[in-house]
Amino acid sequence: MLNLKKTALTGILTLAFSVPAPLLQAQSLTDGDTANIMALKKTALQSNLAYEIDESLTTEVGPRLVGTPGDAQGITWAVAKMKQLGFDKVWTEEVQHVTWTRGVAEARIIAPYPQKMVAIALGGSTGTPEDGLKAEVVEFKDFAALEAAPEGSLEGKIAYVSFRMERKINGAGYGPAVKARGAGPSMAASKGAVAYVMRSVGTDNNRLGHTGGTNYKDGITRIPAAALSNPDADLLSRTISRGKPVEIFLKLTAERKDDVPVITANVIGEITGSEKPEEIVVMAAHLDSWDVGTGAVDDGIGVSVTLAAAHHIANLPERPKRTIRVILFAAEEVGLVGVKHYMKDHENEIAQHVIGAEWDFGVGLIYEMVPGVGPAALNHIRELAHLLAPLGVSLSPKNDAKGQSDLSLLGKAGMPAVNFSPDGMKYFDYHHTDNDTLDKVDPEALKQNTAVFTIFSYFAAQSGIDFRK
Amino acid sequence: MLNLKKTALTGILTLAFSVPAPLLQAQSLTDGDTANIMALKKTALQSNLAYEIDESLTTEVGPRLVGTPGDAQGITWAVAKMKQLGFDKVWTEEVQHVTWTRGVAEARIIAPYPQKMVAIALGGSTGTPEDGLKAEVVEFKDFAALEAAPEGSLEGKIAYVSFRMERKINGAGYGPAVKARGAGPSMAASKGAVAYVMRSVGTDNNRLGHTGGTNYKDGITRIPAAALSNPDADLLSRTISRGKPVEIFLKLTAERKDDVPVITANVIGEITGSEKPEEIVVMAAHLDSWDVGTGAVDDGIGVSVTLAAAHHIANLPERPKRTIRVILFAAEEVGLVGVKHYMKDHENEIAQHVIGAEWDFGVGLIYEMVPGVGPAALNHIRELAHLLAPLGVSLSPKNDAKGQSDLSLLGKAGMPAVNFSPDGMKYFDYHHTDNDTLDKVDPEALKQNTAVFTIFSYFAAQSGIDFRK
């Protein structure tokens, strides 16, 4: 497991002692540019703006699930906020998705020891019959064990995957755990299961389920699917461990309406470039959230940091050479839907996206930058790393970043990217739960995050670096 | 704020260096008794029994609110468990209470910014009208501010007390906060309020409300009363701070039926004394719990520690001289109802209760013992303290303990008592919430707690000390 302080320190030492001396100056910037960056850093580290933006979003708007009133209010809020913050152009681009409503979730153990359980529908899940359903539950220690179950062996049963996500600083525990959320329900249905429950993908011990999207496979019965809170998964596993048959009740009033479209929008704002306005440096986040918390962290932090960073740059006496575009994507949580629309809408412009960074893993201090650029551009990335090192951000030896979340699709389409890695130890305590609220946001971490994004975007916009080369 | 390590250390040093030499031996015990205590300590520190008892209670029974099926199952479970653990006598004593059902709680901000809030009915609260109620909310920073509001000033309004409990090792933040729970609703109603909401009495930041009993004053309209989770109280206060009128919706389907009795029971088990069976050393806990968590901490820990301590003593080749009585009280949470019945049932026997200790503040290591005994008995308490010092338990300079929770009534009636103080930093994170589940119980702390109770009760039962003198 990575250690934050050690990693950050190693980064600083590497830069101070082993980088060739000429690289210690930012070769791609004039002295004036460097002075601007120093001033921007000071401003970002002193300003409470990002926190104030998140406070406004979560107090005045709250949750922003696609198709809900909060989603629409979020768009109105974002347009107004961008204008207020001094963006040169602000507009929205329509995005379409399908209707899904969460409804309520009820789960309980019926036998041998009746107890209620706290459960939450997976995003996109179908509902149960109106009166719920009862069946014997079969536990699997992970997705692979479910996959290995014989055909037909779950006929009439409820499948339960009890795998627990591991806490790691870089969030690496998420990948091994989340497969059971995406692919679990169809895998269980293919063996005959009538419903699916799983331990929440989360690192906390609160009685709040973690939602998140599931993906039904075509041609397989769509069965209702829910996540149990960690303490309830513990209880269910303890009960099953007694060796008697365990029967549970599940009721989900969730509704999918694949034929009823809902309209939402990407919200886009630009600080227009003074010399090469057609060349675009992207800062991205997603504006939608799950419906359970207020989306203060996911992705209120990304929204706030990117807006604040752009504002600080807009406050300079002169615009940087290239355009800085902040894209607040719609419908990220339900399957990167907003960015897919964006890719179509901007098909002919993708090559003009010179570099991008998304911020969708907030809550802690950024300790590392992972680039994804052409080999020649790496020297320039080292210049950027030199500017970020005093903030505790080291440069990863890797060069394979494709962009976080939404931007991963632009990354795959050839856009250079940098990924910033924060201390993610607490992130999955709150992720996709009711607990995603403003009190989880650390104002001091937001200042550092904002300074990093401000420096990154100014550097990329003011220098003439071709990050593709 | 007390510091655990410092306090414990000071205690040990005091005993080692400033107590007169003769007191370093336990004068009230024979060498054989002392050897028994050393053996009991070793057993308690090695045994996982207390944790296993709590695991059984919370898995096979779960929540135990008075009058619910879980309460009845808890009584059956406790009787069977006491017999299995080797108690000499086990019996129940009927306790009667009134009917209260929680129902569901819905709360949301309607204007100016619509958002849901997480709320929970206070124990004993009446319900709202079937369709809920809507009213403007008026914030008070604490109970005193509500008390100071002019008569009639809350006509048609919802009163909201936003005071936040402070985290302290000894739980001292609870007292100043809990007044708003007990007396808040009637105080608000006396000024004309139609409903009452308050910030939960709790130290966490989870979106889970803390329940707990409220007390309506005779002759004042009983208004519905609920606690908001801390993040939702933050949200409501932030919304109010914008200066516009804030309207909220509240719906509680809670029902009080003061004329419909429910029957529950105190469960009592004894290790009968070999020489003075009529003299009783009490270890107590309460068997009931709120309905929201599984009562693993409150008071599953107390139940488990006292049962395990008695079992270890029952496993000795000989019974101690006095009787050790474990009382698992009914209906503590709803107003010390079980102990009030006990006081009546045992009116003529109270003088025979030579000393008692309750355990109803579990979750951490015990760091201090506070006695409440006669002045002559203090020397003997120092002997006990000497036995407990190696477990990190210091002796308080105070001598005013009346017993925790239920036992406080016996203490007021003249029974000598000791109170054990644990590290309570986390206790009010879980207290009276859904989060009171087994994962919050630290098996290592249970071992220390059990060793302390085992030594205390053996010492008191085997010695002839008159703690009243």
Tab-separated table of N, CA and C in Angstrom, chain A residues 57 62-67 70-71 74-75 264-266 285-291 294-295 298-300 303 328-338 358 360 406:
chain	number	residue	atom	x	y	z
A	57	LEU	N	-23.770	24.619	-3.738
A	57	LEU	CA	-24.369	23.518	-4.510
A	57	LEU	C	-25.150	22.567	-3.613
A	62	GLY	N	-28.571	20.288	-3.695
A	62	GLY	CA	-28.643	18.944	-3.113
A	62	GLY	C	-28.467	17.865	-4.163
A	63	PRO	N	-29.082	16.686	-3.960
A	63	PRO	CA	-28.858	15.546	-4.857
A	63	PRO	C	-29.303	15.832	-6.294
A	64	ARG	N	-28.597	15.221	-7.252
A	64	ARG	CA	-28.797	15.564	-8.663
A	64	ARG	C	-28.833	14.318	-9.533
A	65	LEU	N	-29.711	13.386	-9.187
A	65	LEU	CA	-29.861	12.187	-10.016
A	65	LEU	C	-30.513	12.571	-11.340
A	66	VAL	N	-29.970	12.038	-12.410
A	66	VAL	CA	-30.505	12.289	-13.752
A	66	VAL	C	-32.025	12.178	-13.773
A	67	GLY	N	-32.659	13.191	-14.313
A	67	GLY	CA	-34.106	13.136	-14.491
A	67	GLY	C	-34.902	13.626	-13.302
A	70	GLY	N	-33.735	17.916	-8.911
A	70	GLY	CA	-32.411	18.362	-8.468
A	70	GLY	C	-31.419	18.429	-9.617
A	71	ASP	N	-31.536	17.516	-10.571
A	71	ASP	CA	-30.659	17.514	-11.740
A	71	ASP	C	-30.875	18.800	-12.538
A	74	GLY	N	-29.597	21.745	-10.685
A	74	GLY	CA	-28.134	21.756	-10.734
A	74	GLY	C	-27.631	22.430	-12.000
A	75	ILE	N	-28.291	22.167	-13.095
A	75	ILE	CA	-27.891	22.769	-14.376
A	75	ILE	C	-28.090	24.291	-14.329
A	264	THR	N	-31.322	15.830	-19.861
A	264	THR	CA	-30.443	16.553	-18.965
A	264	THR	C	-29.424	17.290	-19.831
A	265	ALA	N	-28.333	17.756	-19.267
A	265	ALA	CA	-27.403	18.537	-20.091
A	265	ALA	C	-26.006	18.577	-19.496
A	266	ASN	N	-25.010	18.537	-20.396
A	266	ASN	CA	-23.660	18.924	-20.009
A	266	ASN	C	-23.634	20.446	-19.894
A	285	ALA	N	-15.443	17.570	-14.509
A	285	ALA	CA	-16.052	16.968	-13.315
A	285	ALA	C	-17.441	16.527	-13.775
A	286	HIS	N	-18.180	15.846	-12.919
A	286	HIS	CA	-19.565	15.571	-13.335
A	286	HIS	C	-20.529	16.255	-12.376
A	287	LEU	N	-21.575	16.783	-12.969
A	287	LEU	CA	-22.539	17.589	-12.208
A	287	LEU	C	-23.619	16.709	-11.584
A	288	ASP	N	-23.940	15.599	-12.212
A	288	ASP	CA	-24.960	14.716	-11.642
A	288	ASP	C	-24.410	14.004	-10.412
A	289	SER	N	-25.303	13.467	-9.622
A	289	SER	CA	-24.888	12.669	-8.463
A	289	SER	C	-25.919	11.566	-8.271
A	290	TRP	N	-25.615	10.645	-7.391
A	290	TRP	CA	-26.661	9.731	-6.956
A	290	TRP	C	-27.644	10.528	-6.109
A	291	ASP	N	-28.794	9.930	-5.856
A	291	ASP	CA	-29.884	10.636	-5.199
A	291	ASP	C	-29.824	10.564	-3.679
A	294	THR	N	-25.948	14.318	-0.852
A	294	THR	CA	-26.142	15.579	-1.583
A	294	THR	C	-25.082	15.732	-2.674
A	295	GLY	N	-24.279	14.696	-2.891
A	295	GLY	CA	-23.250	14.800	-3.928
A	295	GLY	C	-22.229	15.885	-3.618
A	298	ASP	N	-18.996	13.590	-4.325
A	298	ASP	CA	-19.068	12.930	-5.640
A	298	ASP	C	-20.202	13.523	-6.461
A	299	ASP	N	-19.964	14.546	-7.217
A	299	ASP	CA	-18.673	15.086	-7.527
A	299	ASP	C	-18.696	16.585	-7.269
A	300	GLY	N	-19.379	16.955	-6.162
A	300	GLY	CA	-19.375	18.369	-5.783
A	300	GLY	C	-17.963	18.907	-5.640
A	303	VAL	N	-16.647	19.608	-9.166
A	303	VAL	CA	-17.315	20.801	-9.699
A	303	VAL	C	-16.698	22.057	-9.071
A	328	LEU	N	-18.774	20.270	-17.125
A	328	LEU	CA	-19.478	19.577	-16.042
A	328	LEU	C	-20.418	18.582	-16.703
A	329	PHE	N	-19.986	17.334	-16.717
A	329	PHE	CA	-20.715	16.310	-17.457
A	329	PHE	C	-22.019	15.920	-16.765
A	330	ALA	N	-22.989	15.606	-17.566
A	330	ALA	CA	-24.263	15.069	-17.089
A	330	ALA	C	-24.169	13.550	-17.026
A	331	ALA	N	-24.969	12.955	-16.170
A	331	ALA	CA	-25.266	11.516	-16.229
A	331	ALA	C	-24.032	10.623	-16.238
A	332	GLU	N	-23.024	11.026	-15.455
A	332	GLU	CA	-21.834	10.177	-15.330
A	332	GLU	C	-22.159	8.907	-14.567
A	333	GLU	N	-22.881	9.061	-13.452
A	333	GLU	CA	-23.116	7.930	-12.541
A	333	GLU	C	-23.881	6.796	-13.210
A	334	VAL	N	-24.701	7.150	-14.163
A	334	VAL	CA	-25.553	6.120	-14.774
A	334	VAL	C	-24.916	5.534	-16.038
A	335	GLY	N	-23.613	5.758	-16.224
A	335	GLY	CA	-22.924	5.085	-17.328
A	335	GLY	C	-22.225	6.012	-18.308
A	336	LEU	N	-21.601	7.081	-17.814
A	336	LEU	CA	-20.832	7.999	-18.678
A	336	LEU	C	-21.657	8.480	-19.860
A	337	VAL	N	-22.921	8.777	-19.599
A	337	VAL	CA	-23.842	9.114	-20.686
A	337	VAL	C	-23.551	10.509	-21.242
A	338	GLY	N	-23.261	11.459	-20.369
A	338	GLY	CA	-23.003	12.833	-20.806
A	338	GLY	C	-21.789	12.921	-21.719
A	358	GLU	N	-9.638	15.391	-15.147
A	358	GLU	CA	-10.931	15.383	-14.448
A	358	GLU	C	-10.663	15.210	-12.958
A	360	ASP	N	-12.645	13.562	-10.024
A	360	ASP	CA	-13.802	12.784	-9.586
A	360	ASP	C	-13.381	11.741	-8.546
A	406	ASP	N	-15.327	10.465	-16.846
A	406	ASP	CA	-15.792	10.884	-18.173
A	406	ASP	C	-14.632	11.038	-19.157
